[in-house]
Each structure stands twice: as C-alpha cells, then as structure tokens.
Short mmCIF file of C-alpha atoms in Angstrom, two decimals:
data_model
loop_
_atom_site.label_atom_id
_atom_site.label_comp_id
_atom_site.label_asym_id
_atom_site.label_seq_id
_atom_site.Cartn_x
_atom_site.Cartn_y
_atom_site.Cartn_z
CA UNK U 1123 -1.79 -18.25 1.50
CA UNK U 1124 -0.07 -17.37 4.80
CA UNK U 1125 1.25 -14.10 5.82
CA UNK U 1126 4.81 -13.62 4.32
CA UNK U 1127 8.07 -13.59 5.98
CA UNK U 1128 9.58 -10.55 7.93
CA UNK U 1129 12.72 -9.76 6.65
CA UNK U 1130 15.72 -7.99 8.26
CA UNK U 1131 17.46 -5.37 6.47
CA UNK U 1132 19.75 -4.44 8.59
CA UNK U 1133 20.51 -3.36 12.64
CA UNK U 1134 22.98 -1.64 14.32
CA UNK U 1135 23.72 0.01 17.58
CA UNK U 1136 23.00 3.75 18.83
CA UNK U 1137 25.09 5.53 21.38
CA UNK U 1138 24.66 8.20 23.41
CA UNK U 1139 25.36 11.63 21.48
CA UNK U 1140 27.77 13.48 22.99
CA UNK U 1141 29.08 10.56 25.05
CA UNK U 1142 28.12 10.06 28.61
CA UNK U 1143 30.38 11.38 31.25
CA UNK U 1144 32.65 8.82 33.24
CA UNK U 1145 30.47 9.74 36.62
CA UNK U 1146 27.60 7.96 34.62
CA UNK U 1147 28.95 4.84 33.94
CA UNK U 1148 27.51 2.71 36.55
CA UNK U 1149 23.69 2.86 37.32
CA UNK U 1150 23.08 0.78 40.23
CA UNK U 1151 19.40 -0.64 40.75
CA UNK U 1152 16.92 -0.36 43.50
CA UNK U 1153 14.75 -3.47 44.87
CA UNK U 1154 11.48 -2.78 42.40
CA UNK U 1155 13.91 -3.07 39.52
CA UNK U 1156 16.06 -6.13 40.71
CA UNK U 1157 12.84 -8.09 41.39
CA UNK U 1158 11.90 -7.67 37.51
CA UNK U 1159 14.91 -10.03 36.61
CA UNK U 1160 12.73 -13.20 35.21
CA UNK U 1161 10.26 -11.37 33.52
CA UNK U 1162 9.82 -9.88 30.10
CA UNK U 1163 11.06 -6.78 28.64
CA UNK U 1164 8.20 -4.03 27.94
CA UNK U 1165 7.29 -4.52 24.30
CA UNK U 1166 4.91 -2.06 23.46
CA UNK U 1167 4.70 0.29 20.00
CA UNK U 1168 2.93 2.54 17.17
CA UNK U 1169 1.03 1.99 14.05
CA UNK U 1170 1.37 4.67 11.80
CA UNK U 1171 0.33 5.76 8.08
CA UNK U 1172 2.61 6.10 5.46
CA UNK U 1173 2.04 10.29 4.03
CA UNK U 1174 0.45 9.90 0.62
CA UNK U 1175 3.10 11.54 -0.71
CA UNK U 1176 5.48 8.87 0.53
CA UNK U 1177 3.97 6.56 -1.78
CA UNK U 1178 5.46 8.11 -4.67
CA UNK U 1179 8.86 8.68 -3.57
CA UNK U 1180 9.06 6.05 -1.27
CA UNK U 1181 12.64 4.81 -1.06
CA UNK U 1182 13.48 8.29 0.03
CA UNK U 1183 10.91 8.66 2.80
CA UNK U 1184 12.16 5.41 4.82
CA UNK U 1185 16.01 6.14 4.25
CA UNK U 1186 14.77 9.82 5.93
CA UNK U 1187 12.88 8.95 8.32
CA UNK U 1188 15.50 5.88 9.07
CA UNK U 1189 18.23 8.49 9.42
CA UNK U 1190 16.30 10.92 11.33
CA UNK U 1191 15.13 8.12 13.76
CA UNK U 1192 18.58 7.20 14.68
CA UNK U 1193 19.78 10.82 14.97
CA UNK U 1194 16.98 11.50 17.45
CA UNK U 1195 17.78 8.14 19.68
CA UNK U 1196 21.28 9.31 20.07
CA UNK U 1197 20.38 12.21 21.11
CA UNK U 1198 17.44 10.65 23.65
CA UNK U 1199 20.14 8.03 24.61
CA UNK U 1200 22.05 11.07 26.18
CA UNK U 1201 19.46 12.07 28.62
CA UNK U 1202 18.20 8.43 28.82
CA UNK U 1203 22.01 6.86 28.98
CA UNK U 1204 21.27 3.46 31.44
CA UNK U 1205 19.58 2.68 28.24
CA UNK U 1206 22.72 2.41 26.48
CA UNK U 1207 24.36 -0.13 28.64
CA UNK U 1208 24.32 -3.72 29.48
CA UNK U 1209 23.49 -5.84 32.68
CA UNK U 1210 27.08 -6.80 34.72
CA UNK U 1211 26.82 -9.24 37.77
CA UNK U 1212 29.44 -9.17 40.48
CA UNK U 1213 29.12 -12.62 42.69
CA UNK U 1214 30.61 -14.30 45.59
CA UNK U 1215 30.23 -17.74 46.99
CA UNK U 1216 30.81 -16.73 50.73
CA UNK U 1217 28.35 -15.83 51.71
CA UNK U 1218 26.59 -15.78 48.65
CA UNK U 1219 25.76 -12.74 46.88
CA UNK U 1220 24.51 -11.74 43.62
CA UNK U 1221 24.51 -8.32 42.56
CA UNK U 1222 23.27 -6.82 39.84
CA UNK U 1223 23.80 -3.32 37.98
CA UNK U 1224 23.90 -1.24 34.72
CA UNK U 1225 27.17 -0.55 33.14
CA UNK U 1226 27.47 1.59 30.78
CA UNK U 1227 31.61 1.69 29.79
CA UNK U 1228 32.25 0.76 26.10
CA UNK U 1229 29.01 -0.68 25.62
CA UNK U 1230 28.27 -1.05 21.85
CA UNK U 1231 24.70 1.07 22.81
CA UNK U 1232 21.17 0.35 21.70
CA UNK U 1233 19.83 -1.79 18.86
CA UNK U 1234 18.08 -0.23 15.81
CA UNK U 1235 16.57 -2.34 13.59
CA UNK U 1236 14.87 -1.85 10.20
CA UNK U 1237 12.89 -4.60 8.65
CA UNK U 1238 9.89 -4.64 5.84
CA UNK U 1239 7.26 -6.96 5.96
CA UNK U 1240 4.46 -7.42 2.93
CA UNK U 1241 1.35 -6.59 4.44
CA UNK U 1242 -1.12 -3.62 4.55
CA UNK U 1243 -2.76 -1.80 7.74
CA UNK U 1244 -5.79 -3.53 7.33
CA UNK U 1245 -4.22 -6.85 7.66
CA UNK U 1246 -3.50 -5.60 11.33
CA UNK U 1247 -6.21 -3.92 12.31
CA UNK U 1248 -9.36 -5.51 10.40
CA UNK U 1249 -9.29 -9.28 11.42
CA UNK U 1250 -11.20 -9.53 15.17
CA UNK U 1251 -8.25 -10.80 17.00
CA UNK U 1252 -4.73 -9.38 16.74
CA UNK U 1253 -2.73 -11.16 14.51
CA UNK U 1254 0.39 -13.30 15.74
CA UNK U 1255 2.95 -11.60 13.34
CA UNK U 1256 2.46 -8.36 15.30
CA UNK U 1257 4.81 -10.31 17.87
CA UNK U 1258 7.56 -9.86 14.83
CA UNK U 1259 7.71 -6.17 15.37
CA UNK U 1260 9.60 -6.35 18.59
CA UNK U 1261 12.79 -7.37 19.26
CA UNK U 1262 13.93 -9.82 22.10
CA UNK U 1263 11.07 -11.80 21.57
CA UNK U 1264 10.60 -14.54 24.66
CA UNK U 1265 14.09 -12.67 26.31
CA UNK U 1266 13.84 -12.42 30.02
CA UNK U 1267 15.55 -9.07 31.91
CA UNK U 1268 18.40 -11.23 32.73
CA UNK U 1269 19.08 -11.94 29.72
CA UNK U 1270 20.50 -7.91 28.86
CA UNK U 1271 24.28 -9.50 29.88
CA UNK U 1272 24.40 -9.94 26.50
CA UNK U 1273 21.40 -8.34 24.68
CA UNK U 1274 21.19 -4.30 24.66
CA UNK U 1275 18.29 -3.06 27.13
CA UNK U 1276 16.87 -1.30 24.57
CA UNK U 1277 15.33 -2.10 20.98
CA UNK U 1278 13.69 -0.20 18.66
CA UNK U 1279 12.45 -1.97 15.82
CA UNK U 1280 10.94 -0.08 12.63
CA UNK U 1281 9.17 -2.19 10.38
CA UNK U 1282 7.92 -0.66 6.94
CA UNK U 1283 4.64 -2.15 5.53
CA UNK U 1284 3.01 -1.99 2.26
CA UNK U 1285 1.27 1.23 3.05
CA UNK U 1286 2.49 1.68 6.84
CA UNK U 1287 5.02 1.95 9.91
CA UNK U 1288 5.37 0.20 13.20
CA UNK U 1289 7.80 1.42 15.09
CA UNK U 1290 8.35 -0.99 17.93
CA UNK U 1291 10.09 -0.84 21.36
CA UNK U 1292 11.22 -3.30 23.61
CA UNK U 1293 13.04 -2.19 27.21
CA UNK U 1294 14.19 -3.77 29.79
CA UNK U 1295 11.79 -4.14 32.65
CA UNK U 1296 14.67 -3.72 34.95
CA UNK U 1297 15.32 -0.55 33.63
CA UNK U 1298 12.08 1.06 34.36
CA UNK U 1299 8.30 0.75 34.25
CA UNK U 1300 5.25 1.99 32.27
CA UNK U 1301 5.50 5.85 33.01
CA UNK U 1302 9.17 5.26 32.48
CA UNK U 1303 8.85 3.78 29.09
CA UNK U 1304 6.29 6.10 27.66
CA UNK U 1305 8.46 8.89 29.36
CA UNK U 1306 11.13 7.75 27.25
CA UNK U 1307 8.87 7.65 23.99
CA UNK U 1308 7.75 10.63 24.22
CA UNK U 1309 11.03 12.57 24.52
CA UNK U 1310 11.81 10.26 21.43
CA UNK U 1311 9.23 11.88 19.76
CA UNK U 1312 9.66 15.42 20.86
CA UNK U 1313 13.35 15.40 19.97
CA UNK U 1314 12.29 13.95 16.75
CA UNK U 1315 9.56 16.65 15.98
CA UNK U 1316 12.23 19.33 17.28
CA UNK U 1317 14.33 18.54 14.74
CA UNK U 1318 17.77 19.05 17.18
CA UNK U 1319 21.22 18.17 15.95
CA UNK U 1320 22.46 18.54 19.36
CA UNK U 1321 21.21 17.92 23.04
CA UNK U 1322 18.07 20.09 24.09
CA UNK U 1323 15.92 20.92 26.94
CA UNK U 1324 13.20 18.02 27.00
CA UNK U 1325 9.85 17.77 29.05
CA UNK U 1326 10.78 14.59 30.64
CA UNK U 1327 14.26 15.36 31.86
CA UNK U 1328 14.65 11.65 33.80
CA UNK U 1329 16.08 11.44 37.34
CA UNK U 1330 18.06 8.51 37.55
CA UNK U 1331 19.34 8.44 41.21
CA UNK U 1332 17.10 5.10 42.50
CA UNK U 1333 14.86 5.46 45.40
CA UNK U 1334 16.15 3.32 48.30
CA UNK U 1335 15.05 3.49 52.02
CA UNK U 1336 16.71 5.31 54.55
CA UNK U 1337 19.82 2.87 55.18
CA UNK U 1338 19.85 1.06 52.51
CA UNK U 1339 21.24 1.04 48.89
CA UNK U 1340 22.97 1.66 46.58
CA UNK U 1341 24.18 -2.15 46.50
CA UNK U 1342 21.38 -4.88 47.23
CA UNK U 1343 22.47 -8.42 47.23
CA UNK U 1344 20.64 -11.64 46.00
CA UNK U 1345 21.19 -14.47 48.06
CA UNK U 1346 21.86 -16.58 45.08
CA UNK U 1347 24.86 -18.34 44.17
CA UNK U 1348 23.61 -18.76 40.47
CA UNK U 1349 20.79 -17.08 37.86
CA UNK U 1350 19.20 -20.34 37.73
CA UNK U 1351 17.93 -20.33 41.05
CA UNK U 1352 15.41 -17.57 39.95
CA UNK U 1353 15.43 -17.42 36.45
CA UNK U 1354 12.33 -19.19 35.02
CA UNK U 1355 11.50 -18.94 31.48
CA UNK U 1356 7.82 -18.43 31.14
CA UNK U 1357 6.08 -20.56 28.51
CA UNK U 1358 2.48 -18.35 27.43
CA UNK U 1359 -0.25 -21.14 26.77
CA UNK U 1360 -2.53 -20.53 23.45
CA UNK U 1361 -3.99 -17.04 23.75
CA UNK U 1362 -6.61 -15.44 21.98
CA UNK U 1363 -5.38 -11.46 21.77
CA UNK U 1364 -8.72 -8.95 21.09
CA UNK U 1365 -8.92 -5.37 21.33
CA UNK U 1366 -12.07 -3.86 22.95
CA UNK U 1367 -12.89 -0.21 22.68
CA UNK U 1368 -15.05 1.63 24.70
CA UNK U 1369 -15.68 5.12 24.19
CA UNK U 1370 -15.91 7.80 26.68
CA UNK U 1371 -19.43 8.02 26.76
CA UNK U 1372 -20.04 4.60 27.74
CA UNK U 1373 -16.73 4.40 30.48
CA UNK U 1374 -18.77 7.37 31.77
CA UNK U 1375 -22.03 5.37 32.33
CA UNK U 1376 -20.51 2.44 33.56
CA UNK U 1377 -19.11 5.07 36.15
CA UNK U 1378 -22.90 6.32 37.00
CA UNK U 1379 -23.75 2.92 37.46
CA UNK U 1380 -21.28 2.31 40.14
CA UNK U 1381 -21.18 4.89 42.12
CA UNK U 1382 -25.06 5.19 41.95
CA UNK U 1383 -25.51 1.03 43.30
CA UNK U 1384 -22.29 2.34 45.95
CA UNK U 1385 -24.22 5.03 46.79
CA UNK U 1386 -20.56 6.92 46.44
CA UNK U 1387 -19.12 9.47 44.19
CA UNK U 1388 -15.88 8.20 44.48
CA UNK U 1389 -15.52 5.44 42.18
CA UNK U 1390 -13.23 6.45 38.93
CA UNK U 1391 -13.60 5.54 35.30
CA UNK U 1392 -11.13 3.14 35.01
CA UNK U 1393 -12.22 1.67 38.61
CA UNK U 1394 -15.88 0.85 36.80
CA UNK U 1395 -14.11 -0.66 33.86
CA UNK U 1396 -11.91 -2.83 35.84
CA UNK U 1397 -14.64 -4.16 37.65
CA UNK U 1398 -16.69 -5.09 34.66
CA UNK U 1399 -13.75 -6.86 33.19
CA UNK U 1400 -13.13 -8.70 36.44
CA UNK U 1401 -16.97 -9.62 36.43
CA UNK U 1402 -17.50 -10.82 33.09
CA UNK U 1403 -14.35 -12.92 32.90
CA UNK U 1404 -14.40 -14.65 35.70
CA UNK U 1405 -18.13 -15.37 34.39
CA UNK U 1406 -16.68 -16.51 31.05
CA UNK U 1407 -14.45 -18.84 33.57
CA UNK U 1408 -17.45 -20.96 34.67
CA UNK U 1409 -15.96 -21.60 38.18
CA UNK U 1410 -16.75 -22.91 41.30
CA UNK U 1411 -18.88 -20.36 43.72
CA UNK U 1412 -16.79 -20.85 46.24
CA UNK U 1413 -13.41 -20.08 44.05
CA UNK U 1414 -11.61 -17.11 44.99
CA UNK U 1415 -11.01 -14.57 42.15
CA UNK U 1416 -9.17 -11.49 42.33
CA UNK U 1417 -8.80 -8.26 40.31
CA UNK U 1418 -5.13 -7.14 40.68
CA UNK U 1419 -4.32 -3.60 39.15
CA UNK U 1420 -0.94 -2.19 38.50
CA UNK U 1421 -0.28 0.68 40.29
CA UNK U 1422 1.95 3.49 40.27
CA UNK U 1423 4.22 4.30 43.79
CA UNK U 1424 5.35 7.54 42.92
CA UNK U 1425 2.50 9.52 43.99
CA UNK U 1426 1.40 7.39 47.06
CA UNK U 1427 4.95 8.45 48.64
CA UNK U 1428 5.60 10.56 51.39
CA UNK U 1429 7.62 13.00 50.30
CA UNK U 1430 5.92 12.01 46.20
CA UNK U 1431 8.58 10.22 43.98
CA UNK U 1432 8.94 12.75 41.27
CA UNK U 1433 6.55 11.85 38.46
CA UNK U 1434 10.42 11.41 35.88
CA UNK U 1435 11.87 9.08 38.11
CA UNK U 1436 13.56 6.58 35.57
CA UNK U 1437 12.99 3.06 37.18
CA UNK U 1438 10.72 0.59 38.34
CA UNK U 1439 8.23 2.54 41.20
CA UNK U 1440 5.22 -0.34 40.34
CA UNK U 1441 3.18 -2.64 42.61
CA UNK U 1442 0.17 -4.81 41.98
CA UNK U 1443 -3.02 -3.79 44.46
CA UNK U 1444 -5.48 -6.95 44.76
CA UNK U 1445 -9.28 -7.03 45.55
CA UNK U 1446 -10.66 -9.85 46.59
CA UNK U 1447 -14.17 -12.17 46.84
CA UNK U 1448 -15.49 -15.58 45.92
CA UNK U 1449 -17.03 -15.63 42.51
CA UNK U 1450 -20.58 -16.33 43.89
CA UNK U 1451 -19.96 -12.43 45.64
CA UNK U 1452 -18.63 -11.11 42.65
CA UNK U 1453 -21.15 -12.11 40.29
CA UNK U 1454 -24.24 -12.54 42.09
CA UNK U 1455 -23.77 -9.01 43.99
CA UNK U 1456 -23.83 -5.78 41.18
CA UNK U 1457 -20.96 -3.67 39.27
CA UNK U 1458 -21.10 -0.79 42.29
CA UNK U 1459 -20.02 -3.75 44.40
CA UNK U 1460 -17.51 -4.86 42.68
CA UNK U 1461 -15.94 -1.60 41.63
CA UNK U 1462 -16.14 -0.78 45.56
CA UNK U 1463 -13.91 -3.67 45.83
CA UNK U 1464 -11.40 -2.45 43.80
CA UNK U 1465 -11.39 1.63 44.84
CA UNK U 1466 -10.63 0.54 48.31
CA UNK U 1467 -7.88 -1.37 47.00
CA UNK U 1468 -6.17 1.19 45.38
CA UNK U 1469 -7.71 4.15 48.14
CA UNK U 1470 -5.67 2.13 50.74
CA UNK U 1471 -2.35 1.96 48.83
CA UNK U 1472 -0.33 4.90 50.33
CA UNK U 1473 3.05 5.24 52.06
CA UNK U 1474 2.61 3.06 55.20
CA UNK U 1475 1.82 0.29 52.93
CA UNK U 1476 4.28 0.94 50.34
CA UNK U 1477 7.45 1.10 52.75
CA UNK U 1478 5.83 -1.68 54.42
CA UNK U 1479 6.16 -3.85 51.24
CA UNK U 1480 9.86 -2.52 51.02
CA UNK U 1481 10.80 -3.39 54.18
CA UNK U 1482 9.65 -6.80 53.48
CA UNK U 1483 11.52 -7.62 50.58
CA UNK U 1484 14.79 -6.19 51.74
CA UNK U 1485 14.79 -8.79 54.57
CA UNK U 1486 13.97 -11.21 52.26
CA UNK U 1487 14.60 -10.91 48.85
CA UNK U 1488 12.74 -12.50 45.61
CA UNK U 1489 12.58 -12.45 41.80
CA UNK U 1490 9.00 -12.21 40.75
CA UNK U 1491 8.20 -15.12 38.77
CA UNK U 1492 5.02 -15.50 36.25
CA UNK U 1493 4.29 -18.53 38.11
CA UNK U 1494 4.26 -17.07 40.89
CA UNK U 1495 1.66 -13.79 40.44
CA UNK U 1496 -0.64 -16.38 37.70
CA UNK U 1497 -3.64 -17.45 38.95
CA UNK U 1498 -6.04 -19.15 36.90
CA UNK U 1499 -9.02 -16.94 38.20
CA UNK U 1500 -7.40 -13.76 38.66
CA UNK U 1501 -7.44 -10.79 36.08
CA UNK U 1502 -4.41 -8.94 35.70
CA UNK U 1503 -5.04 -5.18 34.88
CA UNK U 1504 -1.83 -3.89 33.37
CA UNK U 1505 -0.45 -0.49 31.57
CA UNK U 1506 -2.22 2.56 31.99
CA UNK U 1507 -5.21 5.20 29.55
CA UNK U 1508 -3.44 7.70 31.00
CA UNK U 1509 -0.21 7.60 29.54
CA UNK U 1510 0.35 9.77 26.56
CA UNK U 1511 1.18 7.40 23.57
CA UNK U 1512 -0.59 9.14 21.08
CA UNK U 1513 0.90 12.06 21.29
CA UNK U 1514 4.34 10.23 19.67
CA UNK U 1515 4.72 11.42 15.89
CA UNK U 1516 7.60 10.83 13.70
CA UNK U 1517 6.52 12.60 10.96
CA UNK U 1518 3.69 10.55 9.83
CA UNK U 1519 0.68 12.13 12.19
CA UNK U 1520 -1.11 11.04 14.42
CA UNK U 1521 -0.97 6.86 15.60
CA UNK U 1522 -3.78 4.78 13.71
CA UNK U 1523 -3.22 2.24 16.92
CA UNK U 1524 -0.98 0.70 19.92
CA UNK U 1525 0.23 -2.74 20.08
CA UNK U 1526 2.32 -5.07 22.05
CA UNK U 1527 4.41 -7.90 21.92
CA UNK U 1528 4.70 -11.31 23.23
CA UNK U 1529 6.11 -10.07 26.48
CA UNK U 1530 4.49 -10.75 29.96
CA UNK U 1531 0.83 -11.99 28.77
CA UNK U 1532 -1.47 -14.61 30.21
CA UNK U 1533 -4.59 -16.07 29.80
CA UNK U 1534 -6.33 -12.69 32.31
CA UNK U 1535 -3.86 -10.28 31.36
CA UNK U 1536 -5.53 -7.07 30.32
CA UNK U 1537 -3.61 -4.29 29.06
CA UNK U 1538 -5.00 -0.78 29.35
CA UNK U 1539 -4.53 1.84 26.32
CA UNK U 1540 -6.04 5.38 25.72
CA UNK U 1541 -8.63 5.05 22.77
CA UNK U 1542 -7.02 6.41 19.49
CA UNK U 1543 -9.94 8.92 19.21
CA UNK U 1544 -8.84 10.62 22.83
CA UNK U 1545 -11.68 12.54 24.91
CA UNK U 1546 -11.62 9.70 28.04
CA UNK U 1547 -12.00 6.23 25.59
CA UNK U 1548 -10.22 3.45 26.31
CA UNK U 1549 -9.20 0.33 24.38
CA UNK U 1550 -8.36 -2.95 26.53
CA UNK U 1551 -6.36 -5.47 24.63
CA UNK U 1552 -7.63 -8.38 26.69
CA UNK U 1553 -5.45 -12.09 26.42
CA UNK U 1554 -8.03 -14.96 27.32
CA UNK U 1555 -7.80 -19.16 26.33
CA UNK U 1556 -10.14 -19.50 22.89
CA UNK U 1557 -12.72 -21.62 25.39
CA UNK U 1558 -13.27 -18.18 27.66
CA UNK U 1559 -12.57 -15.58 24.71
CA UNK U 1560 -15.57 -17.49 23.12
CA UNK U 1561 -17.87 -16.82 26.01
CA UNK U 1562 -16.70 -13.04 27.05
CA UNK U 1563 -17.88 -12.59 23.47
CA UNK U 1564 -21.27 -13.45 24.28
CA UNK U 1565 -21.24 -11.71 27.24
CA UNK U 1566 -24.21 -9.43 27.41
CA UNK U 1567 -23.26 -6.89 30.40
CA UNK U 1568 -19.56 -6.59 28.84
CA UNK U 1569 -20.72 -6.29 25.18
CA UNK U 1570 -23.46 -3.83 25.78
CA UNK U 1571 -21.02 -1.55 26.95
CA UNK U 1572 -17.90 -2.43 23.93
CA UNK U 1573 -17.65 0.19 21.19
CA UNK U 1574 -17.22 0.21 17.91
CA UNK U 1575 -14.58 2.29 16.39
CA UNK U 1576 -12.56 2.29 13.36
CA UNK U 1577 -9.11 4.24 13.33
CA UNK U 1578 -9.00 3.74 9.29
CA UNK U 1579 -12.06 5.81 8.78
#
C-alpha cells in the first residue's frame, strides 16, 4: 500500500497584531536579496511528539495548539512585518528598469495552514532515506521568490500525524537568509512559550533597514524589461535524500586529523567535515583526474564587515566561498589538505572581498540562477550547526528532528543541521543521484566516521 493522501483542512491568513504603522509599509530590498529572485523559498521545519496526554483528548490539543500558533504569529508578524506583505514591481521600458520591493498596505498577511496526514513518526524517521511526502509539509512547493506577487512570503504549515507534529515553514528567500529565518523561528517560539496576548520584548528584535553601500540604495534597478528574462524554473533531477549523523566525538577527531596532517591548529569542526564530504563525493563521482571539483560553503557577511552587520539584520547578508583543486589533488593528497583548502577559503572572506563582490554586481546586475551556481562536480555546503533550531518548542518538548522541503536541492547539495542530541553533533542531510548515493554508502573514510543515533529512543 502507498502512503495516504495529505489532506487540507483548512488555511487562512495572519496579520500583523496591532497593525503595522503607515511608515512601514514599504520595505525596499538590497542587492543580496534582489539576486534571490529565481530561486526557491527556504523550506525548512520541526518534527515533534504528540504529549501522551494528547492522545486521549486529542481533538482539544490540536484546536489549542492551532489557536495558540496563530495568536503567537500575529504577534511575531508585528516585529517581523515584511513578512506580512507581498512582492510589487514598478517597471519602465525607457530605459528599462525593473524594480522590485515589499509592500505591505492591505495585504491579506501570511498563510497558516493546518492539514493531517495518516502516518506515524517512524514512517519519517525509520526508512534510510527521507521519504518524498516530507516535501508535503511545506507550502509553495516548486514556487520561485518571484512568484510572492501573488503568493504570501511566508507559510507556515502544521501538519498533525498519527502520533506527531510537523510544523513547517516556507519564506521567501528574498526576504532574508538562514540566520534570518531561524531568527524568525525562534522568536516564534519564544512568543509562543511566553504565552503574550500582546507585543513583548523578544531576543531577536530584527533590524530591517537594508545594508546598501555608501551611495547607493534604497532603489536598485534590473535592467530587464520582463521577469522572463531571469526567471528560470529549476527542474531537480531524481535525488536520493539521506541523513548522516555524526556525533561530536567523531567531528572532533576528524578535526585532530586535519589540523595534525596541516600541521595547524586552525582548522574548525565543520571545516574537517566539509572536507570529508567534498572528498568522498567527488570519489563516489568516479571522475576524470584532471576534472576540477570544488567545495563551495555558504557563508555568513555579517561578521566579515567592517563596521560588523548586526548579527538581527533581517535580509539576505549570504555569499558562497569556493575552494578549489583537480580531483587527482583532492583525493590522492589527505583530509588536512583538503580541509586547508577550504579554511583559507573562508579565512580570506572579509570586507575587502565582500564590498568587492558588491561593487561588482551593482555595475552589473544578475539573478542567480540554479543553472548557473550547479556544477556536476561541485558540493554545495548549505545551512548552518550553529543555528539554534532545537531550541523551538510549541508545547510539545524538545524537536525529535529537522527537515526540509523540495526547495533549492541538487544532486551535491548538503545541508548542515545541529545533531538533535546537541553537545557539537551534526547531522548532514546530503542530496546525491541513486548511482553516487550507492557508492558514498560504501565509502569507507566517510562511513567510519557516520554515527548512529536514534531520536525515538
């Protein structure tokens, strides 16, 4: 038998509560957000327990929590308001111009959405790969940023299971990126847990002015005369989807490995890890020895700024860092190397650079495309252990496990989570062809060093 249909109970849209202020209407957006137009919204979300005692009086505990969940987005909508609006384009022909912002004026809000689905926890986190209806748990499924002229820019989706939750969230990339997400979750949460039944002090209070350079902004145009000049709909070939864990003590060996063959101290955890995933994929590849492979890691601007970005700053402040070798180098040298390869990378990221990259765009300006930052033996490290997704609770404890969406994944896309367990693990949810998933399976130097953990016991 296959997995039953997910049905929709019902959806409606959240506004901000009390209503945003008329000098908030209009949220204009800087270059690193405008550049996000063609790719997918951020689906990323919790799994969560159902309280024994819910099982008994179960009806009640949904329409609660339900209630409670909206109550607390209102109120996060309020500090959070771009959230609340929709995507407006004002255009000319001569010279041509395309401009993009957030308005917020009589928009209908954000989508809620409550939905049930009969399946158990294990059915999502026993079988080896993760399972394609997980993609049913976020909204906007496929939708490109562009498309938020007529979707809302946020979604949150909760769907009940048999003896769970997933609640689900889907933003637009536009909007903001990672730390600005999980920023955003987490004052879900912590309005949630508070309780409030009006606005309160929050941890994350956002900062919504954009970052531009000195002379430019607030307005950047697109020399476009139409969205399908740069709009590409990206088409995900067959994926296999796996989780990996690896607990702290064995990140922190493969960390005294590098640094020991670097004959360094400088090497970081997650440097070590990314360069054993960069190694034994490309291996699992089977390419040429002359190929050239990189490891490109998403990185955060904010800090590498001079004056630092404050760490609330709502918006896109992301760019990809790249090392670089043949794959005879990469695999025939050891993991020190490798992981050198990639700490340089990041070590020489700062403000020169980062302004540098600006400055660039702004005299020419692009959308990214998928196309264009795929390559077939590159390894895309995306998301980030240290952001704090675990510590989201909605009145069911503590998160049995992250998941994501369809959004944004190719075959090399790795997506970096904190392990569920905490103290330094990591899981990887790592998207590979069936062919290569087959072989990194098999791969001695990256199984030795996978973990086995279960969040259900």
């Amino acid at each position: 038998m296959g997995t039953p249909p997910l049905k929709h109970i019902f959806e409606c849209f959240i506004k901000p509560h009390p209503p945003i202020q008329d000098s908030n209407q209009i949220c204009y957006l800087a270059h690193w957000d405008i550049c996000m137009l063609s790719l997918n919204y951020i689906q990323k979300g919790l799994l969560f327990k159902k309280p024994t005692s819910s099982l008994v009086n179960q009806p009640d505990f949904i329409e609660n929590l339900l209630i409670k969940l909206k109550h607390s987005l209102s109120l996060t909508l309020f500090h959070y308001y771009p959230l609340s609006g929709r995507l407006v384009t004002h255009k000319t022909q001569d010279p041509p111009s395309y401009t993009v912002f957030v308005d917020c004026k009589n928009s209908p809000g954000a989508k809620f959405i409550y939905a049930t689905l009969d399946i158990t926890i294990d059915d999502i986190l026993s079988p080896i790969d993760v399972p394609p209806i997980v993609q049913s748990f976020f909204d906007h499924h496929k939708a490109v940023n562009h498309d938020d002229h007529t979707m809302s820019l946020l979604s949150i989706q909760v769907t009940e299971l048999l003896d769970g939750v997933f609640i689900g969230c889907s933003m637009n990339h536009c909007i903001g990126d990672g730390t600005a997400y999980w920023n955003f979750f987490n004052t879900l949460s912590e309005i949630f847990q508070n309780n409030a039944s009006v606005p309160v002090s929050i941890s994350h209070q956002p900062i919504h002015n954009r970052w531009f350079p000195e002379g430019y902004g607030p307005i950047i145009n697109l020399p476009f005369k139409h969205h399908d000049e740069f709009i590409q709909r990206y088409k995900a070939p067959i994926l296999r989807e796996r989780i990996f864990h690896f607990s702290a003590e064995s990140i922190a060996k493969l960390k005294a490995k590098a640094n020991k063959e670097s004959n360094t101290n400088k090497i970081s955890s997650f440097q070590s890890l990314s360069a054993l995933v960069w190694r034994s994929i490309t291996r699992s590849r089977q390419l040429q020895p002359d190929q050239k492979t990189t490891c490109n890691l998403a990185i955060n601007n904010r800090t590498r700024m001079e004056p630092a970005i404050p760490k609330d700053y709502f918006g896109n402040s992301l760019y990809a860092v790249s090392a670089e070798a043949t794959v005879k180098e990469l695999l025939e040298k050891d993991l020190g190397w490798a992981a050198w390869k990639i700490h340089l990378a990041i070590a020489n990221h700062d403000d020169k650079v980062v302004r540098g990259s600006v400055e660039k765009w702004l005299e020419s300006p692009i959308v990214y495309r998928l196309d264009m930052i795929l390559d077939p033996s590159s390894v895309m490290m995306g998301s980030s252990p240290r952001f704090n997704m675990y510590g989201n609770e909605f009145g069911m404890g503590k998160a049995l496990a992250v998941r994501s969406g369809y959004a944004n994944k190719s075959d090399g896309k790795v997506t970096s989570y904190p392990g569920q367990e905490g103290g330094g693990s990591i899981d990887l949810e790592v998207c590979l062809s069936p062919d290569k998933m087959m072989v990194l399976e098999s791969d001695e130097e990256f199984m030795s060093s996978v973990s086995v953990f279960n969040p259900l016991f």
